[in-house]
PDB file of N, CA and C and ligand atoms in Angstrom:
ATOM      1  N   MET A   1      70.901  87.020 103.176  1.00 87.00           N
ATOM      2  CA  MET A   1      71.424  85.657 102.960  1.00 87.00           C
ATOM      3  C   MET A   1      72.785  85.503 103.648  1.00 87.00           C
ATOM      4  N   ILE A   2      73.021  84.355 104.229  1.00 94.00           N
ATOM      5  CA  ILE A   2      74.311  84.124 104.883  1.00 94.00           C
ATOM      6  C   ILE A   2      75.404  83.891 103.840  1.00 94.00           C
ATOM      7  N   ARG A   3      76.632  84.050 104.249  1.00 96.00           N
ATOM      8  CA  ARG A   3      77.740  83.993 103.313  1.00 96.00           C
ATOM      9  C   ARG A   3      78.183  82.548 103.030  1.00 96.00           C
ATOM     10  N   CYS A   4      78.867  82.400 101.884  1.00 97.00           N
ATOM     11  CA  CYS A   4      79.345  81.081 101.461  1.00 97.00           C
ATOM     12  C   CYS A   4      80.210  80.432 102.540  1.00 97.00           C
ATOM     13  N   GLU A   5      81.085  81.223 103.143  1.00 97.00           N
ATOM     14  CA  GLU A   5      81.990  80.632 104.127  1.00 97.00           C
ATOM     15  C   GLU A   5      81.234  80.101 105.350  1.00 97.00           C
ATOM     16  N   GLU A   6      80.127  80.775 105.678  1.00 96.00           N
ATOM     17  CA  GLU A   6      79.278  80.292 106.772  1.00 96.00           C
ATOM     18  C   GLU A   6      78.651  78.945 106.406  1.00 96.00           C
ATOM     19  N   VAL A   7      78.153  78.869 105.181  1.00 96.00           N
ATOM     20  CA  VAL A   7      77.521  77.638 104.707  1.00 96.00           C
ATOM     21  C   VAL A   7      78.524  76.485 104.710  1.00 96.00           C
ATOM     22  N   LEU A   8      79.709  76.753 104.157  1.00 96.00           N
ATOM     23  CA  LEU A   8      80.717  75.697 104.055  1.00 96.00           C
ATOM     24  C   LEU A   8      81.213  75.270 105.437  1.00 96.00           C
ATOM     25  N   LYS A   9      81.259  76.217 106.342  1.00 95.00           N
ATOM     26  CA  LYS A   9      81.685  75.931 107.711  1.00 95.00           C
ATOM     27  C   LYS A   9      80.714  74.977 108.405  1.00 95.00           C
ATOM     28  N   HIS A  10      79.431  75.129 108.079  1.00 96.00           N
ATOM     29  CA  HIS A  10      78.392  74.348 108.752  1.00 96.00           C
ATOM     30  C   HIS A  10      77.892  73.187 107.904  1.00 96.00           C
ATOM     31  N   LEU A  11      78.553  72.938 106.773  1.00 95.00           N
ATOM     32  CA  LEU A  11      78.041  71.958 105.816  1.00 95.00           C
ATOM     33  C   LEU A  11      77.943  70.544 106.406  1.00 95.00           C
ATOM     34  N   TYR A  12      78.959  70.138 107.125  1.00 93.00           N
ATOM     35  CA  TYR A  12      78.943  68.798 107.728  1.00 93.00           C
ATOM     36  C   TYR A  12      77.839  68.681 108.765  1.00 93.00           C
ATOM     37  N   GLU A  13      77.700  69.746 109.557  1.00 95.00           N
ATOM     38  CA  GLU A  13      76.648  69.760 110.583  1.00 95.00           C
ATOM     39  C   GLU A  13      75.271  69.690 109.935  1.00 95.00           C
ATOM     40  N   TYR A  14      75.158  70.406 108.817  1.00 96.00           N
ATOM     41  CA  TYR A  14      73.889  70.419 108.084  1.00 96.00           C
ATOM     42  C   TYR A  14      73.556  69.025 107.569  1.00 96.00           C
ATOM     43  N   ILE A  15      74.533  68.372 106.956  1.00 93.00           N
ATOM     44  CA  ILE A  15      74.332  67.038 106.397  1.00 93.00           C
ATOM     45  C   ILE A  15      74.044  66.025 107.501  1.00 93.00           C
ATOM     46  N   ASP A  16      74.745  66.171 108.618  1.00 91.00           N
ATOM     47  CA  ASP A  16      74.555  65.245 109.740  1.00 91.00           C
ATOM     48  C   ASP A  16      73.367  65.623 110.621  1.00 91.00           C
ATOM     49  N   ARG A  17      72.665  66.701 110.231  1.00 93.00           N
ATOM     50  CA  ARG A  17      71.487  67.160 110.985  1.00 93.00           C
ATOM     51  C   ARG A  17      71.854  67.521 112.429  1.00 93.00           C
ATOM     52  N   GLN A  18      73.017  68.152 112.584  1.00 95.00           N
ATOM     53  CA  GLN A  18      73.440  68.592 113.914  1.00 95.00           C
ATOM     54  C   GLN A  18      73.888  70.046 113.850  1.00 95.00           C
ATOM     55  N   LEU A  19      73.075  70.828 113.187  1.00 94.00           N
ATOM     56  CA  LEU A  19      73.410  72.213 112.909  1.00 94.00           C
ATOM     57  C   LEU A  19      73.389  73.072 114.175  1.00 94.00           C
ATOM     58  N   GLU A  20      74.429  73.909 114.304  1.00 93.00           N
ATOM     59  CA  GLU A  20      74.489  74.833 115.439  1.00 93.00           C
ATOM     60  C   GLU A  20      74.870  76.217 114.943  1.00 93.00           C
ATOM     61  N   GLY A  21      74.206  77.231 115.458  1.00 92.00           N
ATOM     62  CA  GLY A  21      74.566  78.600 115.125  1.00 92.00           C
ATOM     63  C   GLY A  21      73.757  79.207 114.000  1.00 92.00           C
ATOM     64  N   VAL A  22      73.409  78.381 113.002  1.00 95.00           N
ATOM     65  CA  VAL A  22      72.551  78.842 111.905  1.00 95.00           C
ATOM     66  C   VAL A  22      71.373  77.878 111.753  1.00 95.00           C
ATOM     67  N   THR A  23      70.336  78.323 111.067  1.00 96.00           N
ATOM     68  CA  THR A  23      69.153  77.466 110.912  1.00 96.00           C
ATOM     69  C   THR A  23      69.229  76.683 109.599  1.00 96.00           C
ATOM     70  N   TYR A  24      68.464  75.601 109.549  1.00 96.00           N
ATOM     71  CA  TYR A  24      68.436  74.767 108.349  1.00 96.00           C
ATOM     72  C   TYR A  24      67.918  75.550 107.148  1.00 96.00           C
ATOM     73  N   SER A  25      66.913  76.404 107.399  1.00 96.00           N
ATOM     74  CA  SER A  25      66.328  77.164 106.289  1.00 96.00           C
ATOM     75  C   SER A  25      67.340  78.171 105.730  1.00 96.00           C
ATOM     76  N   GLU A  26      68.204  78.702 106.579  1.00 97.00           N
ATOM     77  CA  GLU A  26      69.244  79.619 106.097  1.00 97.00           C
ATOM     78  C   GLU A  26      70.178  78.897 105.123  1.00 97.00           C
ATOM     79  N   ILE A  27      70.585  77.699 105.498  1.00 97.00           N
ATOM     80  CA  ILE A  27      71.472  76.900 104.634  1.00 97.00           C
ATOM     81  C   ILE A  27      70.731  76.492 103.363  1.00 97.00           C
ATOM     82  N   GLU A  28      69.501  76.010 103.529  1.00 97.00           N
ATOM     83  CA  GLU A  28      68.728  75.551 102.380  1.00 97.00           C
ATOM     84  C   GLU A  28      68.507  76.672 101.361  1.00 97.00           C
ATOM     85  N   ASP A  29      68.138  77.847 101.867  1.00 97.00           N
ATOM     86  CA  ASP A  29      67.922  78.987 100.974  1.00 97.00           C
ATOM     87  C   ASP A  29      69.199  79.330 100.216  1.00 97.00           C
ATOM     88  N   HIS A  30      70.315  79.265 100.918  1.00 97.00           N
ATOM     89  CA  HIS A  30      71.588  79.578 100.281  1.00 97.00           C
ATOM     90  C   HIS A  30      71.925  78.546  99.203  1.00 97.00           C
ATOM     91  N   LEU A  31      71.752  77.271  99.534  1.00 97.00           N
ATOM     92  CA  LEU A  31      72.081  76.205  98.581  1.00 97.00           C
ATOM     93  C   LEU A  31      71.239  76.302  97.311  1.00 97.00           C
ATOM     94  N   LYS A  32      69.999  76.756  97.464  1.00 97.00           N
ATOM     95  CA  LYS A  32      69.122  76.907  96.301  1.00 97.00           C
ATOM     96  C   LYS A  32      69.629  77.991  95.359  1.00 97.00           C
ATOM     97  N   GLN A  33      70.274  78.993  95.929  1.00 97.00           N
ATOM     98  CA  GLN A  33      70.663  80.160  95.141  1.00 97.00           C
ATOM     99  C   GLN A  33      72.139  80.188  94.762  1.00 97.00           C
ATOM    100  N   CYS A  34      72.930  79.366  95.417  1.00 97.00           N
ATOM    101  CA  CYS A  34      74.378  79.429  95.198  1.00 97.00           C
ATOM    102  C   CYS A  34      74.893  78.114  94.612  1.00 97.00           C
ATOM    103  N   LYS A  35      75.307  78.167  93.349  1.00 97.00           N
ATOM    104  CA  LYS A  35      75.805  76.967  92.674  1.00 97.00           C
ATOM    105  C   LYS A  35      77.085  76.441  93.320  1.00 97.00           C
ATOM    106  N   TYR A  36      77.905  77.375  93.762  1.00 96.00           N
ATOM    107  CA  TYR A  36      79.188  77.019  94.368  1.00 96.00           C
ATOM    108  C   TYR A  36      78.981  76.140  95.598  1.00 96.00           C
ATOM    109  N   CYS A  37      78.144  76.595  96.516  1.00 97.00           N
ATOM    110  CA  CYS A  37      77.891  75.840  97.739  1.00 97.00           C
ATOM    111  C   CYS A  37      77.092  74.577  97.452  1.00 97.00           C
ATOM    112  N   CYS A  38      76.193  74.670  96.477  1.00 96.00           N
ATOM    113  CA  CYS A  38      75.385  73.522  96.101  1.00 96.00           C
ATOM    114  C   CYS A  38      76.286  72.381  95.610  1.00 96.00           C
ATOM    115  N   LYS A  39      77.304  72.727  94.837  1.00 96.00           N
ATOM    116  CA  LYS A  39      78.258  71.752  94.324  1.00 96.00           C
ATOM    117  C   LYS A  39      79.028  71.091  95.474  1.00 96.00           C
ATOM    118  N   HIS A  40      79.422  71.918  96.420  1.00 96.00           N
ATOM    119  CA  HIS A  40      80.118  71.393  97.601  1.00 96.00           C
ATOM    120  C   HIS A  40      79.213  70.451  98.387  1.00 96.00           C
ATOM    121  N   HIS A  41      77.962  70.854  98.529  1.00 97.00           N
ATOM    122  CA  HIS A  41      76.989  70.046  99.252  1.00 97.00           C
ATOM    123  C   HIS A  41      76.812  68.691  98.556  1.00 97.00           C
ATOM    124  N   ASP A  42      76.620  68.720  97.224  1.00 96.00           N
ATOM    125  CA  ASP A  42      76.457  67.488  96.462  1.00 96.00           C
ATOM    126  C   ASP A  42      77.680  66.590  96.600  1.00 96.00           C
ATOM    127  N   PHE A  43      78.844  67.233  96.576  1.00 95.00           N
ATOM    128  CA  PHE A  43      80.077  66.472  96.712  1.00 95.00           C
ATOM    129  C   PHE A  43      80.144  65.763  98.064  1.00 95.00           C
ATOM    130  N   GLU A  44      79.781  66.458  99.118  1.00 94.00           N
ATOM    131  CA  GLU A  44      79.828  65.861 100.456  1.00 94.00           C
ATOM    132  C   GLU A  44      78.844  64.698 100.577  1.00 94.00           C
ATOM    133  N   ILE A  45      77.683  64.847  99.934  1.00 93.00           N
ATOM    134  CA  ILE A  45      76.701  63.761  99.928  1.00 93.00           C
ATOM    135  C   ILE A  45      77.271  62.543  99.191  1.00 93.00           C
ATOM    136  N   GLU A  46      77.869  62.786  98.014  1.00 92.00           N
ATOM    137  CA  GLU A  46      78.482  61.706  97.233  1.00 92.00           C
ATOM    138  C   GLU A  46      79.578  61.017  98.045  1.00 92.00           C
ATOM    139  N   LEU A  47      80.380  61.837  98.699  1.00 91.00           N
ATOM    140  CA  LEU A  47      81.498  61.317  99.493  1.00 91.00           C
ATOM    141  C   LEU A  47      80.989  60.449 100.635  1.00 91.00           C
ATOM    142  N   LYS A  48      79.924  60.912 101.258  1.00 89.00           N
ATOM    143  CA  LYS A  48      79.336  60.168 102.366  1.00 89.00           C
ATOM    144  C   LYS A  48      78.804  58.822 101.879  1.00 89.00           C
ATOM    145  N   ASN A  49      78.126  58.867 100.716  1.00 89.00           N
ATOM    146  CA  ASN A  49      77.624  57.636 100.116  1.00 89.00           C
ATOM    147  C   ASN A  49      78.763  56.685  99.785  1.00 89.00           C
ATOM    148  N   LEU A  50      79.826  57.260  99.242  1.00 87.00           N
ATOM    149  CA  LEU A  50      80.998  56.471  98.857  1.00 87.00           C
ATOM    150  C   LEU A  50      81.607  55.783 100.078  1.00 87.00           C
ATOM    151  N   VAL A  51      81.748  56.533 101.153  1.00 85.00           N
ATOM    152  CA  VAL A  51      82.326  55.985 102.379  1.00 85.00           C
ATOM    153  C   VAL A  51      81.446  54.867 102.923  1.00 85.00           C
ATOM    154  N   GLN A  52      80.130  55.106 102.904  1.00 84.00           N
ATOM    155  CA  GLN A  52      79.208  54.089 103.399  1.00 84.00           C
ATOM    156  C   GLN A  52      79.266  52.831 102.550  1.00 84.00           C
ATOM    157  N   ARG A  53      79.299  53.024 101.216  1.00 82.00           N
ATOM    158  CA  ARG A  53      79.349  51.876 100.314  1.00 82.00           C
ATOM    159  C   ARG A  53      80.655  51.116 100.460  1.00 82.00           C
ATOM    160  N   SER A  54      81.748  51.854 100.581  1.00 78.00           N
ATOM    161  CA  SER A  54      83.042  51.173 100.678  1.00 78.00           C
ATOM    162  C   SER A  54      83.171  50.442 102.006  1.00 78.00           C
ATOM    163  N   CYS A  55      82.441  50.888 103.015  1.00 71.00           N
ATOM    164  CA  CYS A  55      82.412  50.169 104.288  1.00 71.00           C
ATOM    165  C   CYS A  55      81.752  48.804 104.116  1.00 71.00           C
ATOM    166  N   TYR A  56      80.691  48.773 103.320  1.00 70.00           N
ATOM    167  CA  TYR A  56      79.975  47.520 103.108  1.00 70.00           C
ATOM    168  C   TYR A  56      80.729  46.606 102.151  1.00 70.00           C
ATOM    169  N   GLN A  57      81.248  47.216 101.069  1.00 66.00           N
ATOM    170  CA  GLN A  57      81.839  46.407 100.005  1.00 66.00           C
ATOM    171  C   GLN A  57      83.347  46.289 100.109  1.00 66.00           C
ATOM    172  N   ASN A  58      83.924  47.096 100.978  1.00 59.00           N
ATOM    173  CA  ASN A  58      85.373  47.148 101.184  1.00 59.00           C
ATOM    174  C   ASN A  58      86.134  47.639  99.958  1.00 59.00           C
ATOM    175  N   LYS A  59      85.427  48.212  98.996  1.00 59.00           N
ATOM    176  CA  LYS A  59      86.068  48.888  97.878  1.00 59.00           C
ATOM    177  C   LYS A  59      85.099  49.895  97.263  1.00 59.00           C
ATOM    178  N   ALA A  60      85.638  50.981  96.740  1.00 57.00           N
ATOM    179  CA  ALA A  60      84.795  52.019  96.159  1.00 57.00           C
ATOM    180  C   ALA A  60      84.488  51.692  94.713  1.00 57.00           C
ATOM    181  N   PRO A  61      83.240  51.841  94.295  1.00 63.00           N
ATOM    182  CA  PRO A  61      82.916  51.628  92.884  1.00 63.00           C
ATOM    183  C   PRO A  61      83.666  52.624  91.993  1.00 63.00           C
ATOM    184  N   GLY A  62      84.240  52.144  90.908  1.00 70.00           N
ATOM    185  CA  GLY A  62      85.075  52.983  90.048  1.00 70.00           C
ATOM    186  C   GLY A  62      84.355  54.191  89.489  1.00 70.00           C
ATOM    187  N   VAL A  63      83.092  54.021  89.153  1.00 70.00           N
ATOM    188  CA  VAL A  63      82.326  55.120  88.560  1.00 70.00           C
ATOM    189  C   VAL A  63      82.209  56.279  89.538  1.00 70.00           C
ATOM    190  N   LEU A  64      81.868  55.925  90.763  1.00 71.00           N
ATOM    191  CA  LEU A  64      81.702  56.946  91.794  1.00 71.00           C
ATOM    192  C   LEU A  64      83.022  57.631  92.108  1.00 71.00           C
ATOM    193  N   LYS A  65      84.063  56.820  92.121  1.00 72.00           N
ATOM    194  CA  LYS A  65      85.406  57.342  92.396  1.00 72.00           C
ATOM    195  C   LYS A  65      85.798  58.392  91.363  1.00 72.00           C
ATOM    196  N   SER A  66      85.602  58.066  90.082  1.00 76.00           N
ATOM    197  CA  SER A  66      85.987  58.996  89.028  1.00 76.00           C
ATOM    198  C   SER A  66      85.078  60.220  89.027  1.00 76.00           C
ATOM    199  N   LYS A  67      83.824  60.029  89.405  1.00 76.00           N
ATOM    200  CA  LYS A  67      82.895  61.147  89.490  1.00 76.00           C
ATOM    201  C   LYS A  67      83.363  62.131  90.558  1.00 76.00           C
ATOM    202  N   ILE A  68      83.752  61.595  91.676  1.00 73.00           N
ATOM    203  CA  ILE A  68      84.237  62.438  92.773  1.00 73.00           C
ATOM    204  C   ILE A  68      85.546  63.106  92.386  1.00 73.00           C
ATOM    205  N   SER A  69      86.395  62.381  91.712  1.00 74.00           N
ATOM    206  CA  SER A  69      87.654  62.962  91.257  1.00 74.00           C
ATOM    207  C   SER A  69      87.415  64.159  90.353  1.00 74.00           C
ATOM    208  N   SER A  70      86.450  64.018  89.446  1.00 78.00           N
ATOM    209  CA  SER A  70      86.175  65.110  88.518  1.00 78.00           C
ATOM    210  C   SER A  70      85.528  66.284  89.233  1.00 78.00           C
ATOM    211  N   MET A  71      84.730  66.003  90.272  1.00 76.00           N
ATOM    212  CA  MET A  71      84.138  67.078  91.060  1.00 76.00           C
ATOM    213  C   MET A  71      85.201  67.833  91.836  1.00 76.00           C
ATOM    214  N   LEU A  72      86.198  67.118  92.267  1.00 74.00           N
ATOM    215  CA  LEU A  72      87.267  67.732  93.051  1.00 74.00           C
ATOM    216  C   LEU A  72      88.222  68.539  92.188  1.00 74.00           C
ATOM    217  N   GLY A  73      88.245  68.241  90.878  1.00 75.00           N
ATOM    218  CA  GLY A  73      89.168  68.920  89.998  1.00 75.00           C
ATOM    219  C   GLY A  73      90.582  68.425  90.203  1.00 75.00           C
ATOM    220  N   ASP A  74      91.478  69.323  90.547  1.00 61.00           N
ATOM    221  CA  ASP A  74      92.870  68.913  90.630  1.00 61.00           C
ATOM    222  C   ASP A  74      93.233  68.295  91.990  1.00 61.00           C
ATOM    223  N   ILE A  75      92.311  68.345  92.933  1.00 58.00           N
ATOM    224  CA  ILE A  75      92.581  67.707  94.212  1.00 58.00           C
ATOM    225  C   ILE A  75      92.156  66.239  94.132  1.00 58.00           C
ATOM    226  N   GLN A  76      93.081  65.333  94.309  1.00 49.00           N
ATOM    227  CA  GLN A  76      92.782  63.916  94.174  1.00 49.00           C
ATOM    228  C   GLN A  76      92.551  63.272  95.536  1.00 49.00           C
ATOM    229  N   PRO A  77      91.528  62.393  95.622  1.00 51.00           N
ATOM    230  CA  PRO A  77      91.327  61.670  96.879  1.00 51.00           C
ATOM    231  C   PRO A  77      92.423  60.641  97.112  1.00 51.00           C
ATOM    232  N   GLU A  78      92.597  60.243  98.337  1.00 56.00           N
ATOM    233  CA  GLU A  78      93.623  59.265  98.685  1.00 56.00           C
ATOM    234  C   GLU A  78      93.362  57.946  97.989  1.00 56.00           C
TER     235      GLU A  78
HETATM  236 ZN1   ZN B   1      77.453  79.950  98.598  1.00 60.59          ZN
END
């Protein structure tokens, strides 16, 4: 299995379907088995959705914002 740092390094590429250097199945297998990376992956998906929604609505829904804040822990979004 590939390492967490490899997965996190390629996470954006994986989400954007522009993966280079590792295969999709390598990332997928890791995400299935690793809660840490899975959480990061879910967070990036939420963030992407949030950005897309705020582009359309010009403001982020409060529920999603607080959800992301809690996922981030002590790191607060801008
Ligand atoms: Zn991992």
